[in-house]
XYZ file of C-alpha atoms in Angstrom:
639
model
C 0.000 0.000 0.000
C 0.969 3.652 -0.392
C 3.576 4.793 2.090
C 4.578 1.293 3.209
C 8.305 0.651 3.661
C 9.812 -2.815 4.170
C 13.555 -2.830 4.928
C 16.217 -5.468 5.528
C 19.923 -5.024 6.112
C 21.416 -8.475 6.164
C 18.651 -11.050 6.110
C 16.957 -12.381 2.997
C 13.358 -11.363 2.411
C 10.980 -13.542 0.381
C 7.625 -12.123 -0.643
C 5.276 -14.573 -2.333
C 1.862 -13.729 -3.657
C -0.914 -15.612 -5.441
C -3.885 -14.016 -7.156
C -6.718 -16.398 -7.921
C -8.565 -14.116 -10.359
C -10.563 -11.001 -10.869
C -9.805 -7.463 -11.965
C -6.446 -6.011 -10.927
C -5.435 -9.471 -9.723
C -1.683 -9.309 -9.144
C 0.303 -11.858 -7.208
C 2.533 -9.147 -5.706
C 1.778 -5.429 -5.986
C 4.143 -2.638 -4.983
C 2.123 0.525 -5.386
C 3.610 3.799 -4.069
C 5.493 1.689 -1.521
C 9.174 0.839 -0.956
C 10.837 -2.526 -0.445
C 14.546 -2.250 0.186
C 17.737 -3.897 1.346
C 20.309 -1.609 2.896
C 23.077 -4.179 3.203
C 23.882 -7.632 1.901
C 20.345 -8.882 2.346
C 18.685 -10.349 -0.712
C 15.153 -9.587 -1.843
C 12.988 -12.197 -3.579
C 9.594 -11.294 -5.005
C 7.574 -14.172 -6.433
C 4.136 -13.561 -7.881
C 1.545 -15.731 -9.609
C -1.683 -14.672 -11.275
C -3.905 -17.669 -11.905
C -6.407 -16.272 -14.416
C -6.393 -13.869 -17.311
C -7.933 -10.553 -16.347
C -7.476 -6.817 -16.462
C -3.982 -6.244 -15.032
C -3.742 -9.902 -14.114
C 0.004 -9.705 -13.536
C 2.379 -11.879 -11.575
C 4.246 -8.889 -10.121
C 3.259 -5.253 -10.537
C 5.491 -2.361 -9.473
C 3.289 0.625 -10.190
C 2.767 4.343 -9.672
C 5.787 5.246 -7.610
C 6.489 1.761 -6.333
C 10.162 1.195 -5.593
C 12.256 -1.908 -4.979
C 15.862 -1.093 -4.254
C 19.250 -2.129 -2.883
C 21.137 0.811 -1.410
C 24.472 -0.574 -0.201
C 27.381 -0.441 -2.645
C 27.492 -3.836 -4.315
C 24.786 -4.875 -1.898
C 22.099 -7.510 -1.898
C 20.599 -8.718 -5.146
C 17.040 -8.038 -6.267
C 15.218 -11.034 -7.714
C 11.783 -11.215 -9.332
C 9.939 -14.300 -10.545
C 6.503 -14.234 -12.131
C 3.926 -16.640 -13.583
C 0.799 -15.415 -15.319
C -1.498 -16.070 -18.289
C -1.083 -12.331 -18.943
C 1.982 -10.193 -18.249
C 4.376 -11.541 -15.641
C 6.826 -8.937 -14.337
C 5.349 -5.477 -14.868
C 7.130 -2.237 -14.117
C 4.644 0.542 -14.883
C 5.622 3.963 -13.559
C 7.637 2.162 -10.878
C 11.376 1.720 -10.326
C 13.948 -0.912 -9.490
C 17.321 0.443 -8.377
C 20.535 -1.052 -7.108
C 23.891 0.359 -6.062
C 25.990 -2.084 -8.042
C 24.192 -5.280 -7.106
C 22.464 -7.748 -9.401
C 18.913 -7.290 -10.653
C 17.222 -10.375 -12.077
C 13.742 -10.722 -13.591
C 12.626 -14.288 -14.380
C 9.358 -14.624 -16.200
C 7.203 -17.622 -17.116
C 4.114 -15.722 -18.165
C 2.300 -15.838 -21.481
C 2.925 -12.193 -22.380
C 6.301 -11.796 -20.670
C 8.036 -8.818 -19.062
C 6.471 -5.377 -19.478
C 8.556 -2.322 -18.645
C 6.867 0.985 -19.433
C 6.002 4.471 -18.262
C 8.235 6.552 -16.025
C 10.849 4.926 -13.832
C 12.841 1.959 -15.095
C 15.681 -0.232 -13.866
C 19.013 1.223 -12.738
C 21.537 -1.276 -11.376
C 24.084 1.406 -10.513
C 27.823 1.374 -11.040
C 29.045 -2.071 -12.169
C 25.681 -3.652 -11.478
C 24.024 -6.217 -13.699
C 20.535 -6.618 -15.102
C 19.217 -9.944 -16.329
C 15.853 -10.434 -18.033
C 14.881 -14.060 -18.626
C 11.677 -14.254 -20.608
C 10.238 -15.644 -23.825
C 8.464 -12.334 -24.538
C 8.918 -8.733 -23.571
C 7.824 -5.164 -24.223
C 10.227 -2.470 -23.095
C 9.642 1.270 -23.492
C 11.420 2.717 -20.447
C 15.106 2.858 -19.523
C 17.494 0.162 -18.334
C 20.925 1.256 -17.183
C 23.964 0.324 -15.123
C 27.142 2.388 -15.300
C 29.844 -0.078 -16.317
C 27.514 -2.997 -15.670
C 26.007 -5.657 -17.913
C 22.622 -6.339 -19.456
C 21.550 -9.843 -20.464
C 18.255 -10.684 -22.153
C 17.522 -14.331 -22.884
C 14.592 -16.721 -23.298
C 13.251 -18.992 -20.599
C 12.497 -21.839 -22.974
C 15.316 -23.605 -24.787
C 14.945 -23.138 -28.530
C 12.792 -20.039 -28.185
C 13.535 -17.672 -31.079
C 14.574 -14.030 -30.898
C 13.603 -11.257 -33.297
C 15.403 -7.916 -33.410
C 14.071 -4.827 -35.172
C 11.160 -6.638 -36.770
C 12.901 -9.943 -37.345
C 10.917 -13.110 -36.790
C 11.059 -14.402 -33.225
C 9.025 -15.022 -30.088
C 11.220 -12.782 -27.930
C 10.958 -9.476 -29.798
C 13.288 -6.528 -29.234
C 12.884 -3.315 -31.181
C 15.644 -1.236 -32.747
C 14.640 1.529 -30.304
C 15.407 -0.768 -27.367
C 19.083 -0.704 -28.330
C 19.345 2.925 -29.413
C 17.143 4.424 -26.679
C 15.975 2.122 -23.883
C 19.230 0.281 -23.171
C 21.584 2.914 -21.849
C 25.023 3.302 -23.397
C 26.399 3.194 -19.858
C 26.321 -0.607 -19.906
C 29.733 -2.163 -20.432
C 28.041 -4.876 -22.487
C 24.673 -6.058 -23.742
C 24.090 -9.745 -24.495
C 20.992 -11.004 -26.263
C 20.334 -14.746 -26.062
C 22.281 -17.668 -24.655
C 23.679 -21.012 -25.768
C 20.224 -22.650 -25.660
C 18.326 -19.940 -27.538
C 16.741 -20.598 -30.909
C 17.455 -18.657 -34.075
C 18.116 -14.916 -33.887
C 16.792 -12.876 -36.798
C 17.587 -9.205 -37.348
C 14.898 -7.625 -39.497
C 15.763 -3.921 -39.542
C 18.623 -1.473 -39.274
C 19.844 -1.367 -35.671
C 22.364 0.805 -33.834
C 24.195 -0.297 -30.694
C 25.836 2.047 -28.190
C 28.064 -0.403 -26.314
C 29.736 -3.813 -26.619
C 26.979 -6.031 -27.972
C 26.723 -9.803 -28.435
C 24.034 -11.816 -30.175
C 24.249 -15.380 -28.836
C 22.323 -18.492 -29.850
C 22.405 -22.260 -29.967
C 20.825 -22.005 -33.428
C 21.431 -19.803 -36.465
C 21.789 -16.041 -36.790
C 20.101 -14.431 -39.787
C 21.240 -10.855 -40.356
C 18.788 -9.273 -42.776
C 19.699 -5.641 -42.113
C 22.673 -3.451 -41.283
C 24.096 -3.200 -37.749
C 26.247 -0.361 -36.418
C 28.136 0.015 -33.143
C 28.763 3.695 -32.441
C 30.746 3.767 -29.178
C 34.502 4.168 -29.605
C 36.171 0.774 -29.265
C 32.909 -1.095 -28.666
C 32.707 -4.595 -30.135
C 29.949 -6.211 -32.161
C 29.774 -10.003 -31.944
C 27.473 -12.603 -33.496
C 27.921 -16.040 -31.842
C 25.985 -19.056 -33.079
C 26.247 -22.800 -32.629
C 24.817 -22.940 -36.154
C 25.236 -20.714 -39.186
C 25.649 -16.945 -39.477
C 24.181 -15.544 -42.682
C 23.960 -11.985 -43.987
C 21.278 -11.170 -46.528
C 23.533 -8.772 -48.447
C 22.537 -5.702 -50.383
C 23.130 -4.077 -53.734
C 25.970 -2.120 -55.292
C 24.034 1.083 -54.606
C 22.902 0.061 -51.119
C 25.197 -2.510 -49.470
C 24.420 -4.189 -46.165
C 26.846 -2.760 -43.604
C 28.208 -4.097 -40.306
C 30.280 -1.363 -38.720
C 32.089 -0.558 -35.493
C 33.842 2.566 -34.298
C 37.292 0.941 -34.104
C 35.993 -1.983 -32.083
C 36.222 -5.672 -32.932
C 33.714 -7.221 -35.316
C 33.307 -10.976 -34.853
C 31.188 -13.539 -36.652
C 31.592 -16.721 -34.620
C 29.825 -19.865 -35.841
C 29.965 -23.504 -34.679
C 30.178 -22.129 -31.160
C 29.826 -25.599 -29.648
C 32.583 -27.052 -31.880
C 30.192 -29.696 -33.183
C 31.480 -29.389 -36.739
C 28.349 -27.679 -38.080
C 28.138 -23.922 -38.404
C 29.149 -21.849 -41.424
C 29.503 -18.132 -42.174
C 27.972 -16.822 -45.379
C 28.190 -13.170 -46.429
C 25.636 -12.232 -49.045
C 26.574 -10.151 -52.061
C 27.431 -6.524 -51.327
C 28.058 -6.981 -47.632
C 30.487 -4.549 -45.999
C 32.371 -5.240 -42.762
C 34.057 -2.094 -41.465
C 35.835 -1.648 -38.127
C 37.182 1.833 -38.930
C 33.984 3.800 -38.267
C 33.101 3.735 -41.929
C 36.479 4.870 -43.272
C 38.102 2.920 -46.092
C 41.536 4.582 -45.973
C 42.330 4.378 -42.246
C 45.731 2.751 -41.710
C 45.783 2.090 -37.957
C 43.609 1.979 -34.855
C 40.794 -0.129 -36.262
C 39.202 -3.172 -34.678
C 39.849 -6.776 -35.573
C 37.642 -8.618 -38.047
C 37.158 -12.304 -37.255
C 35.187 -14.844 -39.277
C 35.788 -18.222 -37.658
C 34.311 -20.819 -35.319
C 34.857 -23.402 -32.613
C 36.182 -22.766 -29.130
C 38.076 -19.885 -27.565
C 40.713 -22.178 -26.059
C 43.930 -20.980 -27.674
C 44.363 -24.307 -29.461
C 46.505 -24.473 -32.586
C 43.674 -26.150 -34.501
C 44.025 -23.529 -37.220
C 47.303 -21.803 -36.400
C 49.640 -21.500 -33.433
C 49.653 -18.342 -31.360
C 45.923 -17.925 -30.747
C 45.014 -16.813 -27.218
C 42.563 -18.564 -24.912
C 39.855 -16.529 -23.240
C 40.208 -13.411 -25.390
C 36.629 -13.514 -26.617
C 37.603 -14.637 -30.117
C 37.174 -18.054 -31.762
C 40.279 -20.114 -32.446
C 38.851 -22.814 -34.723
C 37.131 -23.225 -38.066
C 33.675 -22.269 -39.193
C 32.216 -25.468 -40.679
C 30.311 -26.044 -43.903
C 27.622 -28.704 -44.231
C 26.734 -30.957 -47.140
C 23.073 -30.026 -47.397
C 23.023 -26.302 -46.603
C 25.879 -23.843 -46.790
C 28.637 -25.560 -48.746
C 31.481 -23.325 -47.595
C 32.951 -22.900 -44.143
C 33.291 -19.176 -44.850
C 32.100 -17.596 -48.080
C 32.155 -13.973 -49.219
C 30.267 -12.729 -52.252
C 30.361 -10.343 -55.166
C 30.918 -6.774 -54.020
C 31.775 -7.689 -50.431
C 34.197 -5.286 -48.750
C 36.164 -5.800 -45.538
C 38.019 -2.831 -44.033
C 39.699 -3.219 -40.653
C 41.587 0.099 -40.573
C 44.668 -1.387 -38.903
C 43.025 -4.264 -37.048
C 44.099 -7.836 -37.715
C 41.860 -10.020 -39.874
C 41.397 -13.729 -39.117
C 39.276 -15.950 -41.364
C 39.088 -19.732 -40.910
C 36.708 -22.168 -42.593
C 36.492 -25.915 -43.212
C 34.435 -28.100 -45.500
C 31.960 -30.598 -44.179
C 33.124 -34.190 -43.898
C 31.688 -37.048 -45.907
C 30.386 -36.764 -49.451
C 28.102 -33.963 -50.533
C 26.046 -33.450 -53.644
C 28.319 -30.753 -54.997
C 31.593 -28.931 -54.519
C 32.324 -27.576 -51.060
C 35.003 -25.132 -49.899
C 36.855 -24.359 -46.703
C 36.996 -20.632 -47.488
C 35.721 -18.966 -50.646
C 36.921 -15.369 -50.961
C 35.616 -12.747 -53.361
C 35.536 -8.992 -52.956
C 37.897 -6.534 -51.278
C 39.895 -6.939 -48.067
C 42.116 -4.127 -46.772
C 43.552 -4.327 -43.254
C 45.605 -1.123 -43.168
C 48.652 -2.000 -41.032
C 46.868 -5.018 -39.567
C 47.875 -8.567 -40.420
C 45.687 -10.825 -42.537
C 45.383 -14.567 -41.996
C 43.015 -16.674 -44.108
C 42.914 -20.417 -43.451
C 40.831 -22.883 -45.417
C 40.641 -26.643 -44.991
C 39.059 -29.340 -47.141
C 38.299 -32.675 -45.500
C 35.625 -34.137 -47.741
C 35.149 -36.952 -50.214
C 33.483 -34.594 -52.695
C 35.687 -33.901 -55.754
C 37.008 -30.426 -56.561
C 36.578 -29.152 -53.026
C 39.297 -26.650 -52.256
C 40.796 -25.497 -48.980
C 41.014 -21.832 -50.017
C 39.340 -20.569 -53.184
C 40.281 -17.058 -54.375
C 37.843 -16.064 -57.063
C 36.851 -13.022 -59.054
C 33.090 -13.225 -58.711
C 32.242 -12.260 -62.283
C 33.977 -11.354 -65.537
C 36.179 -8.273 -65.186
C 35.946 -8.033 -61.408
C 38.937 -8.154 -59.092
C 39.303 -9.838 -55.716
C 41.888 -7.954 -53.632
C 43.688 -8.723 -50.377
C 45.871 -5.850 -49.141
C 47.940 -5.181 -46.019
C 50.422 -2.436 -45.136
C 51.822 -4.415 -42.207
C 55.639 -4.574 -42.139
C 56.149 -8.138 -40.873
C 57.257 -10.991 -43.129
C 53.817 -12.568 -42.669
C 51.730 -9.455 -43.218
C 49.479 -11.658 -45.351
C 49.192 -15.395 -44.673
C 47.053 -17.588 -46.917
C 46.761 -21.290 -46.098
C 44.762 -23.917 -47.937
C 44.890 -27.539 -46.803
C 43.138 -30.285 -48.753
C 45.451 -33.060 -47.538
C 42.622 -34.670 -45.542
C 40.329 -34.655 -48.558
C 39.679 -37.839 -50.503
C 37.984 -35.939 -53.316
C 39.848 -35.891 -56.622
C 41.035 -32.572 -57.971
C 40.956 -30.761 -54.629
C 43.649 -28.103 -54.522
C 44.878 -26.595 -51.290
C 44.742 -23.050 -52.694
C 43.074 -22.227 -55.991
C 42.928 -18.790 -57.603
C 40.572 -18.445 -60.509
C 38.709 -15.977 -62.715
C 35.539 -16.792 -64.653
C 36.811 -15.516 -68.003
C 36.628 -18.146 -70.707
C 36.092 -16.198 -73.924
C 36.748 -12.482 -73.522
C 40.250 -11.182 -72.725
C 40.639 -11.549 -69.006
C 41.605 -8.976 -66.465
C 43.441 -10.135 -63.350
C 41.089 -12.109 -61.153
C 42.873 -11.794 -57.786
C 45.451 -9.337 -56.485
C 47.353 -9.946 -53.244
C 49.419 -6.928 -52.238
C 51.755 -6.350 -49.281
C 52.467 -2.626 -49.432
C 54.343 -2.049 -46.150
C 58.130 -1.731 -46.032
C 59.322 -5.275 -45.366
C 55.773 -6.608 -45.380
C 55.606 -10.081 -46.874
C 53.262 -12.742 -48.185
C 53.187 -16.378 -47.070
C 51.151 -18.938 -49.018
C 50.981 -22.568 -47.882
C 48.986 -25.109 -49.860
C 48.466 -28.856 -49.607
C 46.453 -30.650 -52.278
C 44.480 -33.844 -51.895
C 47.117 -35.717 -53.864
C 44.354 -37.102 -56.088
C 44.326 -35.464 -59.482
C 41.106 -35.627 -61.477
C 40.645 -36.507 -65.144
C 41.858 -32.990 -65.830
C 45.023 -33.130 -63.723
C 44.253 -30.494 -61.129
C 44.333 -30.635 -57.356
C 47.704 -28.967 -56.753
C 49.058 -27.718 -53.464
C 48.836 -24.158 -54.812
C 47.091 -23.668 -58.159
C 47.579 -20.136 -59.491
C 45.409 -18.722 -62.259
C 44.777 -15.094 -63.172
C 46.508 -13.675 -60.105
C 49.032 -11.049 -59.003
C 51.051 -11.698 -55.829
C 52.895 -8.433 -55.185
C 55.039 -6.933 -52.448
C 56.974 -3.696 -52.205
C 60.005 -5.106 -50.406
C 59.033 -7.938 -48.072
C 59.548 -11.633 -48.802
C 57.101 -13.648 -50.899
C 57.098 -17.325 -49.977
C 55.007 -20.016 -51.687
C 55.115 -23.591 -50.397
C 53.012 -26.273 -52.052
C 52.756 -30.041 -51.707
C 50.557 -33.091 -52.373
C 49.170 -32.724 -55.866
C 49.903 -33.308 -59.508
C 52.110 -30.268 -58.830
C 53.147 -28.664 -55.591
C 52.676 -25.264 -57.268
C 51.167 -24.695 -60.699
C 51.076 -21.563 -62.818
C 48.179 -21.133 -65.247
C 46.945 -24.695 -65.299
C 43.396 -23.686 -66.321
C 42.508 -22.764 -69.898
C 41.392 -19.189 -69.392
C 41.616 -16.288 -71.816
C 44.835 -14.357 -71.088
C 45.505 -16.315 -67.921
C 48.395 -14.392 -66.361
C 50.278 -15.177 -63.147
C 52.514 -12.398 -61.805
C 54.693 -12.611 -58.707
C 56.782 -9.794 -57.250
C 56.060 -6.665 -59.280
C 53.547 -5.617 -61.936
C 53.845 -2.727 -64.342
C 51.423 0.107 -63.697
C 49.971 -1.272 -60.472
C 49.554 1.220 -57.628
C 47.858 0.052 -54.425
C 46.913 2.577 -51.730
C 49.505 5.000 -53.094
C 52.315 2.417 -53.197
C 53.793 1.812 -56.649
C 54.245 -1.906 -57.147
C 55.738 -1.567 -60.613
C 59.055 -2.280 -58.891
C 59.814 -4.633 -56.020
C 62.903 -5.607 -54.050
C 61.256 -8.687 -52.545
C 63.031 -11.998 -52.091
C 60.844 -14.667 -53.671
C 60.860 -18.370 -52.852
C 59.066 -21.264 -54.500
C 59.131 -24.387 -52.347
C 57.715 -27.523 -53.955
C 58.784 -30.963 -55.116
C 57.050 -30.368 -58.460
C 56.193 -27.238 -60.423
C 53.931 -26.819 -63.435
C 54.108 -23.782 -65.714
C 51.586 -22.520 -68.249
C 49.625 -25.760 -68.480
C 46.522 -24.008 -69.797
C 48.234 -23.044 -73.029
C 47.150 -19.381 -72.903
C 49.147 -18.443 -69.844
C 51.882 -15.923 -69.317
C 53.769 -16.083 -66.035
C 56.208 -13.563 -64.639
C 58.371 -13.669 -61.522
C 60.195 -10.372 -61.203
C 61.838 -8.159 -58.595
C 65.296 -6.862 -57.804
C 65.617 -9.438 -55.040
C 66.601 -13.100 -55.150
C 64.503 -15.979 -56.440
C 64.986 -19.298 -54.685
C 63.494 -22.549 -56.004
C 63.865 -25.627 -53.819
C 62.080 -28.913 -53.070
C 60.093 -29.473 -49.913
C 61.226 -33.095 -49.457
C 64.865 -33.897 -48.762
C 66.532 -35.856 -51.548
C 64.169 -34.636 -54.303
C 65.983 -34.419 -57.615
C 65.906 -31.458 -59.994
C 66.000 -31.535 -63.787
C 66.878 -28.382 -65.750
C 66.415 -27.949 -69.513
C 65.241 -31.496 -70.084
C 67.431 -33.124 -67.452
C 66.079 -36.004 -65.377
C 64.483 -35.092 -62.068
C 61.281 -34.741 -60.104
C 61.326 -30.943 -59.947
C 61.536 -29.923 -63.618
C 62.579 -26.473 -64.829
C 62.434 -26.091 -68.626
C 65.019 -23.869 -70.306
C 62.296 -21.474 -71.473
C 61.756 -20.290 -67.917
C 65.200 -18.701 -67.685
C 66.836 -15.596 -69.203
C 63.816 -13.329 -69.237
C 61.195 -16.013 -69.644
C 59.092 -16.547 -66.549
C 62.138 -15.714 -64.426
C 62.880 -12.043 -65.092
C 66.424 -10.831 -65.700
C 65.676 -8.111 -63.134
C 66.188 -10.677 -60.365
C 69.386 -10.044 -58.430
C 70.087 -13.742 -58.230
C 68.604 -17.145 -58.947
C 69.173 -20.019 -56.522
C 68.066 -23.535 -57.458
C 68.166 -26.205 -54.756
C 69.325 -26.260 -51.164
C 71.450 -28.287 -48.782
C 68.994 -31.209 -48.729
C 68.305 -31.395 -52.463
C 69.063 -34.578 -54.404
C 70.925 -34.709 -57.705
C 70.603 -31.816 -60.163
C 70.821 -32.651 -63.865
C 71.097 -30.101 -66.658
C 69.941 -31.906 -69.795
C 70.324 -29.295 -72.524
C 71.416 -25.817 -73.434
C 70.177 -23.168 -71.070
C 71.000 -19.481 -70.748
C 70.793 -17.757 -67.388
C 70.138 -14.031 -67.225
C 70.957 -13.663 -63.539
C 73.637 -14.560 -61.048
C 72.766 -18.245 -60.717
C 73.608 -20.883 -58.131
C 72.809 -24.597 -58.329
C 72.940 -26.224 -54.881
C 72.531 -29.887 -53.967
C 73.061 -31.840 -50.791
C 73.526 -35.317 -52.244
C 73.780 -36.910 -55.677
C 75.911 -34.275 -57.332
C 75.299 -31.893 -60.205
C 75.477 -33.233 -63.776
C 75.859 -30.763 -66.627
């Protein structure tokens, strides 16, 4: 009743009410009254309304009603309601805490209703938790530095944001207006929630996580405005963006905070990431030319355990996935796939992408990672890791592809480390014929082709590392190399370029596909300027590491390896023999490659072999246009 005050300092207080029916039948009503804990005492309010009626609520805090905890970090406030109507209702009433926990648990038909004046304020570093299958929120929730969690009661219950389909519906205004930016984080859903669907454009003002045991369907743009705030989508299943158009792309943007798409959260081996056409990921507050200070972009899956499942050096417990996103044989056929017109800008943040094919045999080709579009990390590092472990033929670890005729896929970093850009494709676990570790390709069969893919390390000393393992099972058309290069430029200003390929008809192949004007360029390329850096000249050291090489197999290919640095060609396996100009050997280098052929005379030196190489045999006349060294470890050199 009005004016009533119930206070506890240290003891727990449980208030339980049951309303059997009738108008204004509320299990517990706090109307112009105060219930408080002034110390560590905990308050529990439990209300049940048995029948549907006007204001037939489980708990009603109305018209100046106040439930509060006043001590710093003091006792928690807990509310539990059951009703065929609304359960927990806060209408012109208030719930306040001084840093303690506030929890509303609701098993009613209509859910939690928070409206009118008042609201919930958990105070500095407090937390607010709403557990309900339905809710309507029009007043303010806040906690300075604290957390807000909203999740369903029922496992599998779906969540809709900004008009998206779902039982638990949250409006765009909830995030931009009702949920205060003073929260340190907002989490929607939990590991048992059903699908989350975003239906309209939504803006977040703090670190925000969408979390589900199902799929996440992102049908509209999302923006995080707070400086450094992260935006994370975590799903045990798939994460899919609807995409946009060239004129109106779908945008996921942070203000220099991390942007994470994290699928297969439970590491069950099922959960892919698919970016629709014309999707933009930007962690530089919308800028496309920012060099440093941006957030990380992560498209991956599995656990956050620091395991070297994908690559060594990942950190446990940093809020980022360390494993692969997983394709499936009947749905999304790529672990991670980007589309035509997709753009990723991290503005100096590192980029980590990891995807794996499904296991078993599918109806059609599947990929670990399929990359199209534009990726620019500023001074951040880029690591893309694709794995094929399927019985389906022609399923590649990492597929670099110009999406349509006369488009260009680009991967650019201004980082200055030797591994500024790392691309890894592993199809060694695949039993499907023709599955290359890394394949670059352009869909140009008749018209003169432009370059399909450009990889550019523009920083001083910044390098490129490519590691590919094929399935070792060539198809009828002998493809399935460790690294299969078609219609591609691999360029660096001055840092090392290292390609290592194994397990295939060739460890590394150049222009194996029959494409119009299929050109493969490594080192430098005339007339190419990337982000103001002229890559017409390069001083990069270049190394090709493979037991077998194939050049210009498509018949319409031109290949060029040029810089003012050294070119080193050596086998991966100790004892592998080398044949030059028709000489016997496993690693064969025809005479036409030398003296300004594929191997430019601009190279400062040419080194063939290493200390573990087997015999080297020169079988015919060959002219070298560079300082040239032939090195073997056993078997001798026969000229």
